[in-house]
Amino acid sequence: MRVAVKLVGFPDLQARLGADPVDVEFDGSTLGDLLRWLQRTHGDPAHVRLLGAHGGARAAGAGGAGAAGADGQLDPDIVVLRNGRHPLPLDAELSDGDLLTLVVVVAGG
Amino acid sequence: MSTIAGKLLRIDLTTGTHREEDIPRSHFAQFLSARGLGVKYLYDELAPGIEPLSPENKLVLGIGILGGTRLQGFSKWSVVTKSPMTGTLVRSFVGGNFGVWMKSAGYDQIIIEGMAASPTYLTLDAEGVHHLDAADLTGLDPRETQQRLKARHGVRTEAACIGLAGEKQVRYAVITAGERTASRGGVGTVMGSKNLKAIAIQPGKRKPMAHEPARFDELARQQIAMLRTNPRRKALNTLGTPYITTVLMEKGILPVRNFREGSIDGIAAITGDEFLKVKEAPAGCYGCMTRCGGMRTVASGPYRGTQIDGPEYESVFALGPLLGIADRQFIIDANAVCDFYGIDTISAGVSVAFAVELFERGVIGMQDTGGLALCWGDRLGAMALLEQIGRREGLGELLGQGVKRAAEVLGGAARDCAVHIKGLEIPGYEPRAVKGYGLSMATSNIGGNHMYGRPRDELAGKVDPLTEVGKGASIAGNQKAQAVEDSLIACTFGNSGLTLEDYAGFLVAATGIAELGSVDELTRIGERIVCLERCFNVREGFGRKDDTLPKRMLTEPLEKAGPASGQTVADLDTLLDEYYQALGYTPDGVPSPDRLAELGLGALG
């Protein structure tokens, strides 16, 4: 699958990917496949998190601090838009040529 | 043990006296601290109808229950008072170390009342409170004021102060602490009306000790671990809030040319990446690993050659696109001028945009502007007006009163150009492009404010931002949650990824107050605070007629705003009805006796 990825609010990942937007080719067909591929090939878990990795503690009933998504789920501070419209769920089927915009959502300032 | 100090310090400037008072534990259980306690004390102590700039008004400074602890992002402090912009209550928040020093001195709150006979500053140290002559500080900018106080009282001194604008009673003056400001609603103007130039605090010896230290430390450790990889913290740490400018413009949310349009040519010059290029050092608050600020060099004006912490998104919007300007260095320099005089960048920018539009329409002319031919994109004209506002000279005399009062003086078409809610200028979120924001700002008990109840799902695109039905309950819910966050001063940026459930866990471990461990109870506290603010305003004569938007938003289609082009807020009444119903208010926007009783405010019914 070949899609274009545009990043808003991901300075580290942007530096790794270079162009904005950048064309990427990955194995799979869903948004989840794309994000897992991005995390695996370009991400640094110590610096950027696309999918929940730590917030599972509370979801599992441990009562820990941090509301980030449970393991494998899209981080709640991130939305992904297809062709500039409507947030996608992780299981959304993508098409060749889609423009996926990853946005870190902030309200305030 | 508890992270609550349990005391307030009451300072009377008229008599030059002070005294300590216990804060009942039940107050914390009912109102938390900061905004909540400030509202409680002002409702109880301010007589209805008092003039905000009279000795009868009070300033309530506060820090949250979790402030000064190992938890990240809880150490900002608050100012609550009756606003000279709106006549409603107002709360404003500010970073720096001042609040933590206040708590280390043993106080959750400081109430300042009365009025000094001559310019005065206060010091608070181990020996108590001292009322000192501020004659030699008069006229100094906030940075110079703080430097003088550190030189005089020691380098660990933390001061909250006003600039020239606060002294001269520009109506939207700020209170500055470190490089940060309590910006909105004229809190610095109230301080100036009391002849109070500064409050300087020495750190005390009290350290907030959690009720369950081991549990609290573990929660703090988990919070820090979570924040390390949180994408929002990372975005803010590197880029700061300016990175949202382009995102908002793509959705038509970025206000341009006095809220007539939603896009500006040349936006590429003021993106987050562009501001990152000139960020020279990180900046932030006590106990916050997000450090969302950034030091940048000023190229012109009084602070030329030095650095300021900024600009934030709101200053980018107000001093840039709103004036038709897409010039990075101008925005930094204009921000520095506002900081130098001590004025709110949002109200100042909206006031300048108002003047430019009036000039364009012929309502005012060069005889009013001192020879300036104002136009969109005119950097020299905009800078000149900011200077005039800060000094309260020329057209700045009028603009420094805010657009509502200026429009009342000018009359006619000026009223159509005045973009405010209840007298407070609207920040950088276009209500016609996010209808829930329109409802939240219209019903805000402090006037036009973007932090009173953010429509997060609409901003994230999870809910259609352009529909005008079915949003009342969610906005009411957001306002309750925001009241909790404001009363803990859980910074929006420093607490990425946390929810009320997390706060509940923190609060029980910190205080041992079991009822604070319930999200339902925290939500009820949030509603109680919003309701008490509404009761304060109702007592002042506010109601449904005031829960509205500027005529521009209701009748003029938004232009050049992408997906929001052509939008108005056509049916605010339906949104209001939903909102009032969700909160148990009457159709006039007044809390019902039944709802007051349910919230434990039955005595007010």
XYZ file of C-alpha atoms in Angstrom:
714
model
C 0.000 0.000 0.000
C 1.330 3.443 -0.952
C -0.050 6.561 0.770
C 1.045 10.099 1.561
C 1.543 11.082 5.206
C 1.333 14.623 6.516
C 2.362 15.330 10.124
C 1.177 18.130 12.385
C 2.844 18.314 15.792
C 5.365 15.476 15.398
C 8.720 17.243 15.232
C 10.850 14.118 15.803
C 8.962 11.903 13.400
C 8.916 14.703 10.842
C 12.685 14.980 11.045
C 13.013 11.247 10.400
C 10.558 11.171 7.519
C 11.836 14.322 5.835
C 9.431 15.603 3.196
C 6.041 17.013 4.153
C 3.890 15.305 3.060
C 5.920 12.179 2.446
C 5.009 9.183 0.291
C 5.374 5.899 2.133
C 4.911 2.279 1.149
C 4.006 -0.271 3.807
C 2.725 -3.796 4.153
C -0.920 -3.938 5.128
C -4.186 -2.219 4.344
C -5.490 -0.457 7.457
C -4.640 2.667 9.396
C -3.437 0.450 12.233
C -1.048 -1.298 9.835
C 0.319 2.076 8.726
C 0.835 3.377 12.256
C 2.496 0.180 13.438
C 4.782 0.351 10.404
C 5.600 3.995 11.111
C 6.294 3.260 14.772
C 8.471 0.272 13.887
C 10.486 1.832 11.100
C 10.675 5.518 11.925
C 9.525 5.956 15.495
C 11.548 6.030 18.640
C 9.379 4.839 21.513
C 11.330 7.048 23.880
C 10.357 10.157 21.957
C 7.093 9.670 20.153
C 4.123 7.433 20.741
C 1.473 6.839 18.137
C -0.102 3.843 19.784
C -0.728 3.399 23.485
C 2.130 1.677 25.228
C 2.089 2.861 28.815
C -1.463 3.873 29.521
C -2.628 0.293 29.639
C -1.930 0.180 33.356
C -5.131 1.878 34.366
C -7.134 0.231 31.643
C -6.059 -3.061 33.150
C -7.353 -1.983 36.520
C -4.084 -1.093 38.162
C -5.194 2.439 38.907
C -2.084 4.020 37.489
C -1.717 7.564 36.274
C -2.019 8.337 32.599
C -4.957 8.184 30.280
C -3.100 7.323 27.116
C -4.746 4.642 25.060
C -4.480 1.035 26.034
C -1.803 -1.045 24.328
C -2.253 -1.056 20.602
C -4.898 1.678 20.545
C -4.510 5.085 18.939
C -3.246 7.598 21.468
C -6.209 9.795 22.504
C -4.252 12.969 21.750
C -3.878 11.998 18.090
C -6.399 12.081 15.274
C -5.784 10.837 11.753
C -7.734 12.393 8.889
C -8.127 10.914 5.415
C -7.863 13.558 2.712
C -8.410 16.251 5.345
C -11.753 14.959 6.562
C -13.203 12.940 9.427
C -11.019 11.041 11.894
C -10.382 7.411 11.062
C -10.511 4.407 13.372
C -7.518 2.092 13.438
C -9.309 -0.560 11.439
C -10.178 1.837 8.590
C -9.251 0.373 5.222
C -6.921 2.658 3.291
C -6.562 3.053 -0.459
C -3.525 3.677 -2.591
C -2.980 7.416 -2.937
C -4.779 8.399 0.261
C -3.418 11.470 2.088
C -3.318 10.694 5.808
C -2.865 13.671 8.125
C -1.704 12.841 11.652
C -2.527 15.658 14.064
C -1.624 16.073 17.716
C -4.730 17.784 19.032
C -4.325 20.793 21.298
C -6.997 23.246 22.351
C -5.943 26.335 24.199
C -2.913 28.538 23.954
C -0.384 15.110 56.455
C -1.814 16.746 53.394
C -0.663 18.796 50.443
C -3.210 21.366 51.570
C -1.758 24.218 53.638
C -5.165 24.978 55.125
C -4.650 28.696 55.592
C -5.242 31.950 53.794
C -3.526 35.267 54.287
C -5.783 38.321 54.244
C -4.037 41.618 53.543
C -5.824 44.947 53.958
C -4.073 47.687 51.988
C -6.253 50.431 53.478
C -5.230 49.734 57.056
C -1.845 48.203 56.351
C -2.750 45.120 58.325
C -2.926 41.394 57.695
C -4.116 38.258 59.376
C -4.109 34.501 58.881
C -7.326 32.532 58.679
C -7.998 28.820 58.619
C -9.695 27.523 55.501
C -12.298 24.946 56.553
C -11.503 21.480 55.226
C -15.053 21.342 53.903
C -14.249 24.215 51.553
C -11.636 22.082 49.797
C -14.071 19.174 49.573
C -16.708 21.432 48.028
C -14.640 23.803 45.860
C -11.127 22.314 45.668
C -8.835 25.388 45.601
C -7.636 28.124 43.155
C -10.613 29.119 40.949
C -13.167 27.271 43.078
C -12.122 28.759 46.396
C -11.674 32.179 44.821
C -15.237 32.134 43.569
C -16.497 30.940 46.965
C -14.791 33.753 48.860
C -15.777 36.459 46.401
C -19.399 35.349 46.298
C -19.520 35.461 50.074
C -17.585 38.690 50.568
C -18.274 41.080 47.668
C -21.387 43.191 48.009
C -23.527 43.162 44.844
C -22.909 46.044 42.482
C -19.505 47.129 43.724
C -17.291 48.928 41.215
C -14.468 46.573 40.136
C -11.888 49.360 40.341
C -12.885 50.463 43.829
C -11.360 49.504 47.184
C -14.381 47.247 47.737
C -13.144 44.770 45.139
C -10.750 42.017 46.210
C -7.991 40.043 44.557
C -7.840 36.372 45.483
C -4.555 34.658 44.647
C -4.533 30.882 44.877
C -2.659 27.685 44.168
C -4.090 24.236 43.712
C -4.188 21.356 46.146
C -1.509 19.508 44.156
C 0.688 22.559 43.531
C 4.279 22.444 44.718
C 4.415 18.648 44.726
C 6.321 16.219 42.504
C 3.370 15.986 40.149
C 4.001 17.721 36.844
C 1.930 20.625 35.587
C 0.051 21.616 38.769
C 2.063 24.571 40.024
C 0.574 27.542 38.225
C -1.404 29.964 40.350
C -4.638 31.855 39.923
C -6.077 35.319 40.300
C -9.833 35.685 40.851
C -11.566 39.047 41.086
C -14.491 41.053 39.766
C -13.508 42.060 36.257
C -13.368 45.698 35.166
C -13.935 44.472 31.602
C -17.145 42.558 32.204
C -18.488 43.225 35.689
C -18.581 39.441 36.105
C -16.144 37.307 38.001
C -12.913 36.554 36.211
C -10.171 34.033 36.824
C -6.780 34.107 35.198
C -3.820 31.763 35.563
C -0.092 32.324 35.482
C 3.040 30.218 35.736
C 6.395 30.970 37.289
C 7.397 30.152 40.863
C 5.224 32.640 42.741
C 2.413 30.233 43.616
C 4.772 27.564 44.904
C 6.523 30.121 47.081
C 3.103 31.162 48.420
C 2.338 27.605 49.399
C 5.767 27.109 50.919
C 5.012 30.159 53.061
C 1.973 28.278 54.331
C -0.921 29.638 52.296
C -3.327 28.196 49.751
C -4.829 31.606 49.139
C -4.009 35.274 49.619
C -6.857 37.778 49.661
C -5.921 41.391 49.014
C -8.495 44.014 49.853
C -8.822 47.782 50.283
C -6.583 50.355 48.651
C -3.234 51.787 49.656
C -3.013 55.559 50.078
C 0.072 55.751 47.858
C 2.007 53.414 45.539
C 2.894 50.390 47.601
C 4.482 46.996 47.295
C 4.185 44.105 49.672
C 6.812 41.690 50.863
C 6.034 38.408 52.530
C 8.774 36.650 54.456
C 9.302 34.713 57.668
C 8.668 37.879 59.708
C 5.314 38.517 58.078
C 3.883 41.043 55.645
C 5.472 44.424 55.052
C 3.793 47.340 53.263
C 6.568 49.312 51.546
C 6.787 52.484 49.507
C 6.758 51.744 45.765
C 7.515 55.270 44.584
C 10.817 54.204 43.038
C 9.156 51.297 41.223
C 6.419 53.410 39.701
C 6.544 53.448 35.920
C 8.899 50.497 35.664
C 8.091 47.619 33.351
C 7.456 44.198 34.912
C 10.900 42.824 34.093
C 12.719 45.790 35.609
C 10.395 45.740 38.614
C 11.219 42.101 39.320
C 14.941 42.688 38.872
C 14.862 45.595 41.347
C 12.993 43.503 43.894
C 15.436 40.614 43.552
C 18.338 43.016 43.992
C 16.697 44.538 47.050
C 15.278 41.456 48.763
C 17.426 38.603 47.468
C 17.716 36.495 44.357
C 15.185 33.940 45.563
C 12.492 36.594 45.713
C 9.541 35.878 43.433
C 7.340 38.812 42.588
C 3.978 39.339 40.952
C 3.688 42.841 39.599
C 2.063 45.224 37.147
C 3.549 47.442 34.465
C 2.745 50.969 33.420
C -0.597 49.929 31.932
C -1.807 48.602 35.277
C -0.752 51.800 36.999
C -2.542 53.908 34.388
C -5.653 51.742 34.549
C -5.667 50.428 31.024
C -8.643 48.179 31.493
C -7.009 44.939 30.364
C -3.719 45.148 32.260
C -2.041 41.912 33.315
C -0.213 40.665 36.388
C 3.279 39.442 35.531
C 5.313 36.846 37.413
C 8.622 35.823 35.940
C 8.086 35.771 32.178
C 4.453 34.723 32.449
C 1.259 36.728 32.853
C -2.221 36.404 34.321
C -3.595 38.007 31.235
C -7.296 38.159 30.948
C -10.094 40.314 32.246
C -8.095 43.168 33.755
C -6.690 41.473 36.846
C -3.684 43.821 36.658
C -6.017 46.790 36.409
C -7.651 45.785 39.683
C -4.210 45.459 41.270
C -3.304 48.915 39.987
C -6.545 50.382 41.306
C -5.367 49.366 44.757
C -2.101 51.276 44.337
C -0.330 47.934 44.531
C 2.709 47.672 42.274
C 4.045 44.289 43.362
C 3.906 41.442 45.831
C 7.298 39.916 46.591
C 7.503 36.563 48.343
C 10.395 34.710 49.895
C 10.237 30.912 49.791
C 9.065 29.422 53.056
C 9.938 26.163 54.721
C 6.688 24.274 54.332
C 6.797 21.395 51.845
C 3.496 19.876 50.764
C 3.449 16.371 52.245
C 1.041 13.838 50.811
C -1.394 11.967 53.037
C -0.163 8.686 51.521
C 3.448 9.477 50.586
C 4.354 6.147 49.005
C 1.198 5.990 46.917
C 1.554 9.621 45.875
C 5.178 9.133 44.854
C 4.231 6.108 42.792
C 1.490 8.055 40.999
C 3.911 10.898 40.317
C 6.424 8.430 38.929
C 3.783 6.970 36.629
C 2.712 10.419 35.479
C 6.286 11.330 34.575
C 6.789 8.047 32.727
C 3.596 8.596 30.762
C 4.471 12.183 29.903
C 7.900 11.238 28.577
C 6.424 9.680 25.468
C 3.143 11.559 25.296
C 2.818 12.989 21.783
C 1.111 16.172 22.911
C 3.770 16.917 25.502
C 6.425 16.315 22.879
C 4.712 18.604 20.375
C 4.329 21.382 22.933
C 7.825 20.910 24.317
C 9.376 21.367 20.898
C 6.972 23.559 18.983
C 4.874 25.251 21.672
C 1.318 26.298 20.913
C 2.140 28.236 17.683
C 2.070 24.963 15.748
C -1.732 24.914 15.876
C -2.034 28.110 13.809
C -2.002 26.301 10.469
C -4.235 23.482 11.699
C -6.840 25.996 12.773
C -6.642 27.925 9.507
C -7.305 24.773 7.505
C -10.566 24.423 9.406
C -11.517 28.095 9.124
C -11.057 28.586 12.867
C -8.202 31.115 12.734
C -9.728 34.616 12.987
C -8.377 37.048 10.401
C -8.983 40.783 9.868
C -11.106 41.381 12.940
C -13.021 38.119 12.653
C -14.282 38.748 9.142
C -12.223 36.052 7.439
C -10.666 32.689 8.206
C -7.456 32.627 6.220
C -4.477 34.813 5.452
C -1.966 34.830 2.607
C 1.567 34.125 3.720
C 0.638 31.816 6.596
C 3.814 29.831 5.823
C 5.808 32.629 7.454
C 4.194 32.113 10.881
C 3.866 28.357 11.221
C 5.053 26.453 14.242
C 8.139 25.392 12.309
C 8.970 29.025 11.552
C 8.739 29.990 15.216
C 10.820 26.921 16.080
C 13.622 28.252 13.864
C 14.048 31.267 16.146
C 13.497 29.487 19.464
C 16.729 29.983 21.358
C 15.971 28.195 24.610
C 13.114 26.284 26.211
C 11.007 27.949 28.892
C 8.415 26.734 31.324
C 6.945 26.697 34.772
C 7.927 25.232 38.134
C 7.398 21.499 38.260
C 6.527 21.020 34.618
C 8.451 18.830 32.188
C 6.390 20.002 29.229
C 8.109 23.387 29.129
C 5.862 24.647 26.355
C 7.438 28.106 26.211
C 10.353 29.300 24.166
C 12.745 32.236 24.453
C 13.054 34.367 21.343
C 14.964 37.550 20.641
C 13.162 40.845 20.208
C 14.336 42.949 17.261
C 12.677 46.294 17.981
C 11.008 48.333 20.677
C 11.770 48.671 24.389
C 12.992 45.078 24.772
C 15.124 45.121 21.594
C 18.046 42.740 21.833
C 16.649 40.808 24.799
C 14.559 37.667 24.872
C 10.931 37.073 25.749
C 9.116 33.837 26.493
C 6.698 33.621 23.604
C 4.656 34.035 21.600
C 1.848 31.632 22.444
C -0.743 30.810 19.803
C -3.164 33.390 21.177
C -0.573 36.132 20.758
C 0.285 34.893 17.266
C -3.380 35.113 16.256
C -4.107 38.464 17.927
C -0.962 40.303 16.835
C -0.729 38.635 13.436
C -3.578 37.310 11.268
C -6.232 39.274 13.138
C -4.431 42.417 11.951
C -3.770 41.007 8.490
C -0.119 40.452 9.395
C 1.913 37.288 8.709
C 5.307 38.434 9.959
C 7.062 36.288 12.551
C 9.397 38.949 13.902
C 6.644 41.549 14.115
C 4.555 39.188 16.232
C 7.480 38.578 18.600
C 8.189 42.303 18.864
C 4.530 43.219 19.351
C 4.288 40.545 22.040
C 7.281 42.157 23.742
C 5.625 45.589 23.670
C 2.526 44.127 25.340
C 4.749 42.478 27.962
C 6.679 45.707 28.494
C 3.566 47.728 29.289
C 1.763 44.792 30.879
C -1.312 44.416 28.671
C -3.257 41.374 27.509
C -2.183 40.442 23.975
C -5.659 39.148 23.089
C -7.623 42.230 24.155
C -4.913 44.512 22.759
C -4.833 42.776 19.395
C -8.617 42.716 19.090
C -8.741 46.405 20.030
C -6.200 47.292 17.336
C -8.094 45.212 14.759
C -11.264 47.052 15.769
C -9.507 50.381 15.112
C -8.207 49.262 11.721
C -11.682 48.233 10.637
C -13.169 51.507 11.886
C -10.557 53.413 9.901
C -11.284 51.340 6.808
C -14.995 52.111 7.182
C -14.416 55.799 7.798
C -15.789 55.744 11.327
C -12.508 57.184 12.558
C -9.925 59.139 10.584
C -6.395 60.438 10.812
C -7.556 63.110 13.212
C -8.330 60.280 15.660
C -5.219 58.221 15.063
C -2.671 60.986 15.430
C -1.937 60.970 11.725
C -1.718 57.203 11.254
C -3.371 55.859 8.106
C -4.389 52.450 9.400
C -4.792 49.480 7.109
C -4.637 45.698 7.273
C -1.108 44.396 7.364
C 0.276 47.746 8.547
C 2.937 46.825 11.062
C 4.030 50.342 11.928
C 0.463 51.471 12.575
C -0.308 48.435 14.694
C 2.837 48.874 16.766
C 2.085 52.552 17.270
C -1.399 51.754 18.547
C -0.053 49.119 20.951
C 2.331 51.731 22.345
C -0.516 54.225 22.685
C -2.645 51.665 24.499
C 0.189 50.788 26.872
C 0.762 54.445 27.724
C -2.946 55.281 27.585
C -2.294 58.090 25.171
C -3.930 59.252 21.952
C -6.355 56.706 20.518
C -4.944 54.289 23.080
C -6.954 56.105 25.741
C -10.128 54.799 24.095
C -8.815 51.448 22.845
C -7.370 50.696 26.266
C -10.893 50.511 27.652
C -11.686 47.534 25.422
C -13.830 47.363 22.307
C -17.168 47.276 24.137
C -16.624 50.595 25.862
C -14.914 52.110 22.841
C -17.887 51.171 20.654
C -20.292 52.699 23.163
C -18.376 55.966 22.937
C -18.141 55.945 19.145
C -21.632 54.585 18.540
C -23.155 53.660 15.173
C -21.217 51.205 13.030
C -18.557 50.810 15.696
C -20.895 48.507 17.592
C -20.943 46.114 14.628
C -17.151 45.892 14.661
C -16.703 45.312 18.394
C -15.950 41.621 18.884
C -16.493 40.772 22.530
C -18.674 38.715 24.836
C -19.909 40.417 27.991
C -17.196 43.016 27.405
C -14.218 40.664 27.034
C -12.585 40.366 23.621
C -12.903 36.989 21.919
C -9.738 34.855 21.621
C -8.445 32.989 18.584
C -11.188 30.469 17.945
C -13.855 31.513 15.442
C -17.312 30.632 16.845
C -18.835 30.338 13.369
C -16.371 27.559 12.522
C -16.863 25.634 15.798
C -20.402 26.126 16.984
C -19.775 24.449 20.320
C -17.075 27.000 20.992
C -19.629 29.699 20.220
C -21.964 28.235 22.822
C -19.214 27.825 25.390
C -17.981 31.381 24.942
C -21.510 32.817 24.911
C -22.365 31.120 28.194
C -18.976 31.622 29.804
C -19.413 33.332 33.140
C -16.247 35.351 32.529
C -16.954 36.611 29.003
C -15.106 35.759 25.796
C -12.703 33.033 26.836
C -11.414 29.951 25.044
C -10.541 28.059 28.208
C -13.927 27.978 29.895
C -15.078 24.724 28.298
C -13.278 23.604 25.184
C -15.264 21.541 22.653
C -12.484 19.000 22.308
C -14.408 16.533 20.156
C -15.365 19.255 17.690
C -11.800 20.502 17.464
C -10.590 16.947 16.880
C -13.198 16.468 14.165
C -14.938 13.671 16.076
C -18.144 15.771 16.140
C -19.207 17.983 13.226
C -18.173 21.482 14.344
C -20.702 23.173 12.076
C -23.967 21.705 13.388
C -26.061 23.742 15.804
C -27.999 21.093 17.683
C -27.143 18.503 20.274
C -24.197 20.322 21.817
C -25.616 21.838 24.980
C -24.991 18.850 27.229
C -21.435 18.262 26.006
C -20.486 21.911 26.444
C -21.993 21.914 29.936
C -19.932 18.794 30.676
C -16.767 20.377 29.313
C -17.317 23.459 31.450
C -17.688 21.321 34.575
C -14.490 19.418 33.795
C -12.657 22.660 33.080
C -13.803 24.075 36.415
C -12.214 21.073 38.131
C -8.992 21.464 36.177
C -8.924 25.211 36.893
C -9.521 24.618 40.580
C -6.623 22.176 40.709
C -4.804 24.306 38.155
C -4.098 21.188 36.187
C -2.409 22.976 33.310
C -3.926 22.116 29.949
C -0.494 21.719 28.422
C 1.378 20.240 31.355
C -1.169 17.495 31.950
C -1.415 15.930 28.536
C -3.062 12.554 28.687
C -4.624 12.893 32.140
C -8.318 12.771 32.981
C -10.568 13.382 35.981
C -9.975 9.758 36.976
C -6.272 10.483 37.334
C -6.943 13.656 39.308
C -9.228 11.734 41.648
C -6.435 9.282 42.410
C -3.945 12.070 42.999
C -6.305 13.949 45.320
C -7.034 11.035 47.627
C -3.355 10.174 47.964
C -2.540 13.850 48.509
C -5.238 14.797 51.002
C -6.949 11.735 52.405
C -10.306 13.291 51.549
C -12.064 10.159 50.358
C -14.931 11.848 48.517
C -12.463 13.490 46.122
C -11.659 10.019 44.807
C -14.889 9.883 42.837
C -15.073 11.203 39.282
C -18.792 11.794 39.811
C -18.050 13.897 42.870
C -15.357 15.879 41.054
C -17.833 16.537 38.245
C -20.366 17.699 40.828
C -17.759 20.045 42.301
C -17.082 21.410 38.836
C -20.776 22.035 38.304
C -21.026 23.679 41.728
C -18.247 26.111 40.822
C -19.779 27.006 37.443
C -23.157 27.403 39.155
C -21.791 29.661 41.882
C -20.167 31.843 39.224
C -23.503 32.015 37.469
C -25.185 32.982 40.765
C -22.638 35.761 41.242
C -23.413 37.085 37.774
C -27.183 36.775 38.201
C -26.829 38.828 41.369
C -25.098 41.453 39.198
C -27.981 41.481 36.715
C -26.644 39.083 34.078
C -28.862 36.519 32.382
C -29.829 35.026 29.048
C -29.671 38.392 27.316
C -25.936 38.456 28.019
C -25.275 34.863 26.904
C -24.817 35.866 23.318
C -22.266 36.398 20.596
C -21.255 39.533 18.730
C -23.663 40.557 15.975
C -20.922 39.667 13.460
C -21.051 35.989 14.428
C -24.843 35.855 14.353
C -25.473 37.625 11.057
C -22.353 38.041 8.906
C -21.263 34.961 6.927
C -17.640 34.054 7.589
C -15.445 34.655 4.546
C -12.424 32.834 3.104
C -12.634 30.169 5.774
C -12.395 26.891 3.892
C -14.999 24.447 5.167
C -16.515 27.147 7.405
C -16.979 29.740 4.663
C -20.460 31.212 4.653
C -21.190 30.101 8.203
C -23.009 32.115 10.852
C -24.263 30.991 14.243
C -27.838 30.997 13.068
C -29.630 29.339 15.965
C -27.906 30.222 19.205
C -31.256 30.016 20.997
C -31.528 26.276 20.469
C -28.006 25.766 21.753
C -28.746 27.928 24.793
C -31.943 26.019 25.562
C -30.045 22.722 25.469
C -27.287 24.107 27.664
C -29.603 25.561 30.288
C -31.587 22.349 30.401
C -28.434 20.293 30.900
C -27.461 22.388 33.909
C -30.919 22.730 35.452
C -31.207 26.443 34.716
C -34.429 28.247 33.897
C -34.979 29.427 30.298
C -33.641 32.785 31.487
C -30.304 31.200 32.303
C -30.769 31.234 36.081
C -30.017 28.184 38.266
C -33.242 26.671 39.517
C -33.831 26.326 43.266
C -33.925 22.551 42.889
C -30.564 22.406 41.157
C -29.042 24.772 43.698
C -30.236 22.472 46.452
C -28.830 19.413 44.699
C -25.446 21.116 44.490
C -25.452 22.105 48.136
C -26.056 25.752 47.262
C -29.657 25.793 48.449
C -29.138 28.849 50.607
C -28.735 30.896 47.412
C -32.129 29.914 45.969
